[in-house]
Amino acid sequence: MSTSYDLFVIGAGSGGVRAARIAASHGARVAIAEEDRFGGTCVIRGCVPKKLLVYASRFSDEFDDSAGFGWNPGQPAFDWPSLIAAKDKEIGRLEVIYRGVLESNGVKIFAERAVLAGANTVRLVRSGQTIMAGKILIATGGRPFVDKSLKGAEHVITSNEAFHLDALPESIVVAGGGYIAVEFASIFAGLGAKVTLVYRGEKILRGFDEDLREGLTEIFLKRGIAIVTKATISRVERIGGKRRVTLSNGTVMDASQVMMATGRTPNTAGLGLEDVGIVLASSGAIAVDDEAATSVPSIYAVGDVTDRVNLTPVAIREGHAFADRAFGPKGWSVHYENIPTGVFTTPEIGTVGLSETQARAKFNAIDIYKTSFRPMRNILAGRDQRTLMKLVVDAKTQRVAGLHVLGPDAAEIVQMAAIAMNMGATKGDFDRTMALHPSASEEFVTLRDKWMAPGAAAAVLPPRG
Ligand code: NDP
């Protein structure tokens, strides 16, 4: 049997669901296929369950800190299965909402795998149905990458499995130095596991501002997270209930679990892309132009399967913009400048715009303003942990080009600051804004003195007297 739609979406994650819903709201006849649970990586096995685990991991600090404020929290005990059950219940609730949004917008749902069978044809694998569509949108996302040449790869987990472990590991080795590696290292450490982070480079979080990278490294070490740099995992063996890990530098260590967080791969395999002539980028992702168009005129792609900016809000915007352009009265394009992002470690990172290194490469001269301080709460709590705030300013235009925070609520602070930066705020605009006292982010409107590298002052300032 053959049916026909204006739009067929493959993949019901953040980008696909948004595109389907918006296209349907414009009156298009829309169908969507999903082989797994509805909601995609973010809702089912990414941002949302991760943030719930982050919240759980922070209670250990809360209990510790409360004593400084007169509380006696006794001997708090943590139960992993209870957390996982509560998390699963919430994810189940959200999945129902995702399906409901599609149904209430009149989108036809196929809960099975779909592959391309032509420029305007999709084949449903289980039912064997063939469906015609004016346009096809591929929004199949990505999945964790594990190097197949790793000896003992069958003994490791990825973030997918980390959300469903039967028990909290007593100890865990986490490989990688990006978002997922540092977030899970922080989660497991907060919940009481002994954590070792193994990273192939010199410093975690490549691409982030150096002060954030160094600041988080220092705090991780203080929190008892071991960091092994310039090393990778060469072999994992299962010995009884334990994993024996051999590193490229020869170190051997035992742990209850080994988690690979070494990047993600776009889900392009077995979709029939080559058969219809869709060009892939060298990364294996689907190559698209600024309007999400692939090399086949009727086929489009958004989100992580295109491996551009792999963030949920970006996929959502790309899906929305595609649907408006294809079926709405007015088209628009996604604005990729100043995308704020958070790393949900404890403490967390919030960042928007250019790092100091990137700004130095882009502008003739830059001004740096930064401060590091012990937040008010940490003083009574007796917690030796400082917050870092940093502004990177283009010296010529005085526009704020980068804003970085390492400390509590960093993501919340940076989301709002990103609005100002997208409006082209200058350092003067920040200075003119009244402080909200007492808060941490008031530092951003009270930073007066340019930061100079140690030793630089003598060269810049005239001699005294
Ligand atoms: P990232 O790209 O952030 O990090 C991958 C890490 O693995 C890097 O440290 C990389 O090293 C290392 N690596 C890559 N290949 C190998 C290898 N073969 N052997 C050893 N190490 C390797 O990927 P993640 O998986 O952490 O996250 C994927 C994406 O998901 C992120 O880029 C981000 O866009 C998104 N994400 C966003 C989150 C958020 O917004 N809070 C949370 C989680 C994910 P090197 O630095 O040397 O390349």
Coordinates of C-alpha atoms and ligand atoms in Angstrom, one line a residue:
M1 CA 0.0 0.0 0.0
S2 CA 1.3 3.5 -0.8
T3 CA 0.2 6.6 1.1
S4 CA 1.3 10.2 0.5
Y5 CA 2.3 13.1 2.8
D6 CA 3.7 16.6 2.3
L7 CA 6.4 15.9 4.8
F8 CA 7.8 12.6 6.2
V9 CA 10.2 13.0 9.2
I10 CA 12.6 10.2 10.1
G11 CA 13.4 10.4 13.8
A12 CA 11.3 11.8 16.7
G13 CA 13.9 13.6 18.7
S14 CA 14.2 17.3 19.4
G15 CA 14.7 18.4 15.8
G16 CA 12.3 16.0 14.2
V17 CA 9.4 16.5 16.6
R18 CA 9.6 20.3 16.3
A19 CA 9.7 20.2 12.5
A20 CA 6.8 17.8 12.3
R21 CA 4.7 19.8 14.8
I22 CA 5.4 23.2 13.1
A23 CA 4.8 21.9 9.6
A24 CA 1.5 20.3 10.7
S25 CA 0.5 23.6 12.3
H26 CA 1.0 25.3 8.9
G27 CA -1.5 22.8 7.4
A28 CA 0.9 20.3 5.9
R29 CA 0.1 16.6 6.0
V30 CA 2.9 15.2 8.1
A31 CA 4.1 11.7 9.2
I32 CA 6.9 10.8 11.5
A33 CA 8.7 7.5 12.1
E34 CA 10.7 6.6 15.2
E35 CA 12.2 3.1 15.9
D36 CA 13.0 3.8 19.6
R37 CA 11.3 5.9 22.3
F38 CA 9.8 9.3 21.4
G39 CA 11.9 12.3 22.5
G40 CA 15.3 11.3 21.2
T41 CA 18.7 11.6 22.8
C42 CA 17.9 14.7 24.9
V43 CA 14.8 13.5 26.5
I44 CA 15.4 9.7 26.8
R45 CA 19.2 9.3 27.2
G46 CA 20.8 12.8 27.3
C47 CA 20.2 16.3 28.7
V48 CA 17.0 15.5 30.8
P49 CA 18.0 12.3 32.6
K50 CA 21.6 13.7 32.9
K51 CA 20.3 16.9 34.6
L52 CA 18.2 14.7 37.0
L53 CA 21.4 12.8 37.9
V54 CA 23.2 16.1 38.3
Y55 CA 20.7 17.3 40.8
A56 CA 21.0 14.0 42.7
S57 CA 24.8 14.2 42.8
R58 CA 24.7 17.7 44.3
F59 CA 22.9 16.7 47.5
S60 CA 26.2 15.4 49.0
D61 CA 27.6 18.9 49.0
E62 CA 24.3 20.3 50.3
F63 CA 24.4 17.9 53.3
D64 CA 28.1 18.7 54.0
D65 CA 27.5 22.5 53.6
S66 CA 24.4 22.6 55.8
A67 CA 26.4 22.0 59.0
G68 CA 28.0 25.5 58.6
F69 CA 24.5 26.9 58.7
G70 CA 23.5 25.2 61.9
W71 CA 21.9 22.0 60.5
N72 CA 22.7 18.5 61.6
P73 CA 21.9 16.4 58.6
G74 CA 22.8 13.1 60.4
Q75 CA 24.1 10.3 58.2
P76 CA 22.4 10.7 54.8
A77 CA 22.2 7.5 52.7
F78 CA 21.8 7.3 49.0
D79 CA 19.9 4.6 47.1
W80 CA 20.7 4.4 43.4
P81 CA 17.7 2.2 42.4
S82 CA 15.3 4.7 43.9
L83 CA 17.0 7.5 41.8
I84 CA 16.9 5.5 38.6
A85 CA 13.2 4.5 39.2
A86 CA 12.2 8.2 39.8
K87 CA 14.2 9.3 36.7
D88 CA 12.6 6.6 34.6
K89 CA 9.1 7.6 35.7
E90 CA 9.8 11.2 34.7
I91 CA 11.2 10.2 31.3
G92 CA 8.1 8.1 30.8
R93 CA 6.0 11.1 31.5
L94 CA 7.9 13.3 29.1
E95 CA 7.8 10.7 26.4
V96 CA 4.0 10.6 26.6
I97 CA 4.0 14.4 26.3
Y98 CA 6.2 14.2 23.1
R99 CA 3.8 11.7 21.5
G100 CA 0.8 13.8 22.6
V101 CA 2.2 16.9 21.0
L102 CA 2.5 15.1 17.7
E103 CA -0.9 13.5 17.9
S104 CA -2.7 16.7 18.9
N105 CA -1.2 18.4 15.9
G106 CA -2.5 15.7 13.6
V107 CA 0.9 14.2 12.8
K108 CA 0.6 10.5 11.7
I109 CA 3.0 8.4 13.9
F110 CA 4.8 5.2 12.8
A111 CA 6.5 3.5 15.7
E112 CA 9.1 1.7 13.5
R113 CA 12.3 2.2 11.6
A114 CA 12.0 4.1 8.3
V115 CA 14.6 4.2 5.5
L116 CA 14.9 6.0 2.2
A117 CA 13.7 4.2 -0.8
G118 CA 13.9 7.2 -3.2
A119 CA 14.0 11.0 -3.4
N120 CA 10.3 11.1 -2.4
T121 CA 9.8 7.6 -1.0
V122 CA 10.3 6.1 2.5
R123 CA 10.0 2.4 3.3
L124 CA 8.9 1.3 6.8
V125 CA 11.1 -1.6 7.7
R126 CA 8.8 -3.7 10.0
S127 CA 5.5 -3.3 8.2
G128 CA 7.0 -3.1 4.7
Q129 CA 4.8 -0.1 3.9
T130 CA 6.0 2.4 1.2
I131 CA 5.1 6.0 1.7
M132 CA 5.4 8.9 -0.7
A133 CA 6.3 12.4 0.5
G134 CA 6.8 15.8 -1.1
K135 CA 9.7 16.4 1.3
I136 CA 11.6 14.1 3.6
L137 CA 13.4 15.4 6.8
I138 CA 16.2 13.2 8.3
A139 CA 16.5 13.9 12.0
T140 CA 18.0 10.7 13.3
G141 CA 20.6 12.2 15.7
G142 CA 23.7 10.5 16.8
R143 CA 25.0 7.8 19.2
P144 CA 28.0 7.3 21.4
F145 CA 31.3 6.5 19.6
V146 CA 33.4 3.6 20.9
D147 CA 36.5 2.8 19.0
K148 CA 36.0 -0.7 17.7
S149 CA 39.7 -1.5 17.9
L150 CA 39.6 -1.1 21.7
K151 CA 40.5 -4.5 23.2
G152 CA 37.6 -5.5 25.5
A153 CA 35.1 -3.0 24.1
E154 CA 32.4 -5.4 25.1
H155 CA 33.1 -4.7 28.8
V156 CA 32.6 -0.9 28.6
I157 CA 29.5 1.3 28.9
T158 CA 28.6 4.6 27.3
S159 CA 26.2 7.3 28.5
N160 CA 23.4 5.2 27.1
E161 CA 24.0 2.4 29.7
A162 CA 25.1 4.7 32.5
F163 CA 21.4 5.7 33.0
H164 CA 20.4 2.1 33.6
L165 CA 23.1 0.5 35.7
D166 CA 21.7 -1.8 38.4
A167 CA 24.0 -0.3 41.0
L168 CA 26.1 2.8 41.6
P169 CA 29.6 1.7 40.7
E170 CA 32.0 1.8 43.6
S171 CA 34.6 3.1 41.2
I172 CA 34.6 4.1 37.5
V173 CA 37.1 5.0 34.9
V174 CA 35.7 7.6 32.4
A175 CA 37.4 8.1 29.1
G176 CA 37.2 11.4 27.3
G177 CA 37.6 15.1 28.2
G178 CA 34.5 16.6 26.6
Y179 CA 31.0 17.5 27.9
I180 CA 29.8 13.9 28.6
A181 CA 33.1 12.7 30.2
V182 CA 33.3 15.6 32.7
E183 CA 29.6 15.7 33.4
F184 CA 29.5 12.0 34.3
A185 CA 32.8 12.1 36.2
S186 CA 31.2 14.8 38.3
I187 CA 27.9 13.0 38.7
F188 CA 29.5 9.7 39.8
A189 CA 31.9 11.5 42.2
G190 CA 29.0 13.5 43.7
L191 CA 27.1 10.2 44.3
G192 CA 30.1 8.7 46.1
A193 CA 32.0 6.7 43.4
K194 CA 35.8 6.8 43.1
V195 CA 36.3 8.4 39.7
T196 CA 39.3 8.4 37.3
L197 CA 39.1 10.5 34.2
V198 CA 41.4 9.5 31.4
Y199 CA 41.9 12.1 28.6
R200 CA 44.2 11.9 25.6
G201 CA 45.1 15.6 25.6
E202 CA 46.9 17.8 28.0
K203 CA 43.9 19.5 29.6
I204 CA 40.2 18.6 29.7
L205 CA 37.5 20.6 27.7
R206 CA 39.4 21.4 24.6
G207 CA 37.9 24.5 22.9
F208 CA 36.7 26.1 26.1
D209 CA 38.4 29.2 27.6
E210 CA 41.7 28.2 29.3
D211 CA 40.6 29.7 32.6
L212 CA 37.6 27.4 32.7
R213 CA 39.6 24.4 31.7
E214 CA 42.2 25.1 34.4
G215 CA 39.6 26.1 37.0
L216 CA 37.6 22.9 36.6
T217 CA 40.7 20.7 36.6
E218 CA 41.7 22.3 39.9
I219 CA 38.3 21.8 41.4
F220 CA 38.0 18.2 40.2
L221 CA 41.3 17.4 41.8
K222 CA 40.2 18.9 45.1
R223 CA 37.0 17.0 44.9
G224 CA 38.9 13.8 44.6
I225 CA 38.5 13.1 40.9
A226 CA 41.7 11.7 39.5
I227 CA 42.7 13.0 36.1
V228 CA 45.1 11.1 33.9
T229 CA 46.1 13.1 30.9
K230 CA 48.0 12.2 27.7
A231 CA 46.6 8.7 27.9
T232 CA 43.9 6.5 26.4
I233 CA 42.4 3.2 27.3
S234 CA 44.2 0.4 25.4
R235 CA 42.6 -2.7 27.0
V236 CA 39.7 -3.6 29.3
E237 CA 39.5 -7.1 30.8
R238 CA 36.7 -8.5 33.0
I239 CA 38.0 -10.1 36.1
G240 CA 35.2 -11.3 38.3
G241 CA 32.9 -8.4 39.0
K242 CA 35.7 -5.9 38.2
R243 CA 37.2 -4.4 35.0
R244 CA 40.9 -4.2 34.7
V245 CA 41.9 -1.2 32.6
T246 CA 45.3 -0.9 30.9
L247 CA 46.2 2.6 29.7
S248 CA 48.4 3.6 26.8
N249 CA 51.0 4.8 29.3
G250 CA 51.2 1.4 30.9
T251 CA 49.2 2.1 34.0
V252 CA 46.9 -0.7 35.1
M253 CA 43.9 0.0 37.3
D254 CA 40.8 -1.9 38.4
A255 CA 37.3 -0.3 38.5
S256 CA 33.7 -1.5 38.8
Q257 CA 32.8 0.2 35.5
V258 CA 34.5 1.8 32.5
M259 CA 32.6 4.4 30.6
M260 CA 33.6 5.7 27.1
A261 CA 32.7 9.3 26.5
T262 CA 34.8 9.8 23.4
G263 CA 32.4 11.6 21.2
R264 CA 29.3 10.8 19.2
T265 CA 28.7 9.5 15.7
P266 CA 25.8 10.7 13.4
N267 CA 23.2 8.0 12.8
T268 CA 23.5 7.6 9.1
A269 CA 24.1 3.9 8.7
G270 CA 21.5 1.7 6.9
L271 CA 19.2 4.7 6.0
G272 CA 19.7 4.2 2.3
L273 CA 21.4 7.6 1.9
E274 CA 23.9 6.3 -0.6
D275 CA 21.2 4.7 -2.7
V276 CA 19.4 8.0 -3.3
G277 CA 22.7 10.0 -3.7
I278 CA 22.9 12.0 -0.5
V279 CA 26.4 13.4 0.0
L280 CA 28.1 12.9 3.3
A281 CA 30.7 15.1 4.9
S282 CA 34.1 13.7 5.8
S283 CA 32.9 13.1 9.4
G284 CA 30.2 10.8 8.1
A285 CA 27.5 13.3 8.8
I286 CA 24.9 14.4 6.2
A287 CA 26.2 17.5 4.4
V288 CA 23.6 20.3 4.4
D289 CA 23.5 23.9 3.3
D290 CA 22.3 26.9 5.5
E291 CA 18.7 25.9 4.8
A292 CA 19.1 22.2 5.9
A293 CA 19.0 21.1 2.2
T294 CA 21.0 17.9 1.3
S295 CA 22.4 17.2 -2.1
V296 CA 19.0 15.7 -3.1
P297 CA 16.4 18.5 -3.6
S298 CA 13.5 16.9 -1.7
I299 CA 15.5 15.7 1.2
Y300 CA 16.6 17.8 4.2
A301 CA 18.4 17.1 7.5
V302 CA 18.6 18.8 10.9
G303 CA 20.3 18.2 14.2
D304 CA 23.1 15.9 15.3
V305 CA 22.9 13.8 12.1
T306 CA 24.4 16.9 10.4
D307 CA 27.2 17.2 13.1
R308 CA 27.4 21.0 13.1
V309 CA 26.5 22.4 16.5
N310 CA 25.3 19.3 18.4
L311 CA 23.1 20.9 21.0
T312 CA 19.4 20.3 21.6
P313 CA 18.2 23.9 21.3
V314 CA 20.1 24.2 17.9
A315 CA 18.3 21.1 16.6
I316 CA 15.0 22.5 17.7
R317 CA 15.7 25.8 16.0
E318 CA 16.9 24.0 12.8
G319 CA 13.7 21.9 12.7
H320 CA 11.5 24.9 13.3
A321 CA 13.2 27.0 10.7
F322 CA 13.0 24.2 8.2
A323 CA 9.3 23.8 8.7
D324 CA 8.6 27.5 8.5
R325 CA 10.6 27.8 5.3
A326 CA 9.0 24.8 3.7
F327 CA 5.4 25.2 4.8
G328 CA 4.9 28.5 6.6
P329 CA 4.1 32.0 5.3
K330 CA 7.5 33.4 6.2
G331 CA 11.0 31.8 6.1
W332 CA 13.9 32.5 8.4
S333 CA 17.3 31.1 9.1
V334 CA 19.0 29.9 12.2
H335 CA 21.4 32.4 13.8
Y336 CA 24.5 30.5 15.0
E337 CA 26.3 33.3 16.7
N338 CA 26.8 33.5 20.4
I339 CA 25.2 30.1 21.2
P340 CA 25.3 29.8 25.0
T341 CA 26.2 26.4 26.4
G342 CA 26.5 24.9 29.9
V343 CA 28.6 22.0 31.2
F344 CA 26.7 20.5 34.1
T345 CA 29.6 19.6 36.3
T346 CA 29.6 20.6 40.0
P347 CA 30.3 23.5 39.9
E348 CA 29.0 24.1 36.5
I349 CA 30.3 26.0 33.5
G350 CA 28.4 28.5 31.5
T351 CA 30.0 30.0 28.4
V352 CA 29.0 32.2 25.4
G353 CA 31.0 33.7 22.6
L354 CA 34.7 33.6 22.1
S355 CA 37.3 32.2 24.4
E356 CA 40.3 34.5 25.1
T357 CA 42.4 32.5 22.7
Q358 CA 39.8 32.7 19.9
A359 CA 39.3 36.4 20.5
R360 CA 43.1 37.1 20.3
A361 CA 43.1 35.3 17.0
K362 CA 40.1 37.3 15.7
F363 CA 40.7 40.9 17.0
N364 CA 43.8 43.2 16.9
A365 CA 43.5 43.8 20.6
I366 CA 41.3 42.6 23.4
D367 CA 40.6 43.6 27.0
I368 CA 40.1 40.9 29.6
Y369 CA 38.2 41.4 32.8
K370 CA 38.1 38.6 35.3
T371 CA 37.5 37.8 38.9
S372 CA 37.8 34.8 41.1
F373 CA 36.1 34.8 44.5
R374 CA 34.6 32.6 47.1
P375 CA 30.9 32.8 46.9
M376 CA 29.2 34.0 50.1
R377 CA 27.6 30.7 50.7
N378 CA 30.9 28.8 50.6
I379 CA 32.3 30.9 53.5
L380 CA 29.9 29.6 56.2
A381 CA 29.9 26.2 54.5
G382 CA 33.6 26.0 54.9
R383 CA 33.9 25.1 51.2
D384 CA 37.2 26.0 49.6
Q385 CA 35.8 26.5 46.1
R386 CA 36.0 29.7 44.1
T387 CA 33.8 31.1 41.3
L388 CA 35.4 32.4 38.2
M389 CA 33.8 35.1 36.0
K390 CA 35.4 36.4 32.9
L391 CA 34.6 38.9 30.1
V392 CA 36.5 39.0 26.8
V393 CA 36.1 42.4 25.1
D394 CA 37.0 43.6 21.6
A395 CA 39.3 46.6 22.5
K396 CA 38.3 48.5 19.4
T397 CA 34.5 48.4 19.5
Q398 CA 34.3 47.6 23.2
R399 CA 31.7 44.9 22.4
V400 CA 31.7 41.9 24.8
A401 CA 32.8 39.0 22.6
G402 CA 33.0 36.3 25.3
L403 CA 31.5 35.7 28.7
H404 CA 32.5 32.7 30.9
V405 CA 31.5 31.5 34.3
L406 CA 32.7 28.6 36.4
G407 CA 30.6 28.4 39.5
P408 CA 27.1 27.7 40.9
D409 CA 24.2 28.6 38.5
A410 CA 26.7 29.4 35.7
A411 CA 24.2 28.1 33.1
E412 CA 21.4 30.3 34.4
I413 CA 23.6 33.4 34.4
V414 CA 25.0 32.8 30.9
Q415 CA 21.6 32.2 29.3
M416 CA 20.6 35.8 30.2
A417 CA 23.9 37.3 29.4
A418 CA 23.7 35.7 25.9
I419 CA 20.7 38.0 25.2
A420 CA 22.8 41.1 25.9
M421 CA 25.6 39.8 23.7
N422 CA 23.3 39.0 20.8
M423 CA 22.1 42.6 21.1
G424 CA 25.7 43.7 20.7
A425 CA 26.3 44.9 24.3
T426 CA 29.5 46.7 25.0
K427 CA 31.5 46.8 28.2
G428 CA 30.0 50.3 28.8
D429 CA 26.5 48.7 28.7
F430 CA 27.5 46.2 31.3
D431 CA 29.0 49.0 33.5
R432 CA 25.9 51.1 33.2
T433 CA 23.7 48.3 34.4
M434 CA 23.0 48.5 38.2
A435 CA 24.2 45.6 40.3
L436 CA 21.7 43.2 41.9
H437 CA 23.1 42.8 45.4
P438 CA 23.9 40.4 46.9
S439 CA 24.3 38.1 43.9
A440 CA 27.2 36.4 42.2
S441 CA 26.5 37.7 38.7
E442 CA 26.7 41.4 39.9
E443 CA 30.4 40.9 39.4
F444 CA 29.8 41.2 35.7
V445 CA 28.6 44.8 36.1
T446 CA 31.2 45.8 38.6
L447 CA 34.4 44.6 36.9
R448 CA 36.4 47.8 36.5
D449 CA 40.1 46.9 36.1
K450 CA 41.5 45.3 33.0
W451 CA 43.3 42.1 33.8
M452 CA 46.9 42.0 32.9
A453 CA 49.1 39.0 32.7
P454 CA 51.6 38.8 35.5
G455 CA 54.6 40.9 34.4
A456 CA 52.7 42.8 31.8
A457 CA 51.9 45.7 34.0
A458 CA 55.4 47.0 34.1
A459 CA 55.5 47.2 30.4
V460 CA 52.3 49.1 30.1
L461 CA 52.2 51.5 33.1
P462 CA 54.5 54.6 33.1
P463 CA 57.2 54.5 35.8
R464 CA 56.2 56.0 39.2
G465 CA 57.5 59.2 40.6
Ligands
NDP1 P1 33.0 15.9 22.8 O1 33.3 16.1 21.4 O2 32.6 17.0 23.7 O3 34.2 15.2 23.5 C1 34.8 14.0 23.1 C2 36.0 13.7 23.9 O4 36.5 12.5 23.6 C3 37.1 14.7 23.6 O5 37.7 15.0 24.9 C4 38.0 14.0 22.7 O6 39.3 14.4 22.8 C5 37.9 12.6 23.2 N1 38.1 11.6 22.1 C6 37.5 11.6 20.9 N2 37.9 10.5 20.2 C7 38.7 9.8 21.0 C8 39.5 8.6 20.9 N3 39.4 7.9 19.8 N4 40.2 8.2 22.0 C9 40.2 8.9 23.1 N5 39.6 10.1 23.3 C10 38.8 10.5 22.2 O7 31.9 14.7 22.8 P2 30.9 14.2 23.9 O8 30.7 12.7 23.6 O9 31.4 14.5 25.3 O10 29.6 15.0 23.6 C11 29.1 15.0 22.3 C12 28.4 16.3 22.0 O11 27.2 16.3 22.7 C13 29.1 17.5 22.5 O12 30.1 18.0 21.7 C14 28.0 18.5 22.7 O13 27.8 19.1 21.5 C15 26.8 17.6 23.1 N6 26.6 17.6 24.6 C16 26.2 18.8 25.1 C17 26.0 18.8 26.5 C18 25.6 20.1 27.1 O14 25.2 21.0 26.4 N7 25.7 20.2 28.5 C19 26.1 17.6 27.3 C20 26.5 16.4 26.6 C21 26.8 16.5 25.3 P3 39.9 15.7 22.1 O15 39.5 16.9 22.9 O16 41.4 15.5 22.1 O17 39.3 15.8 20.7

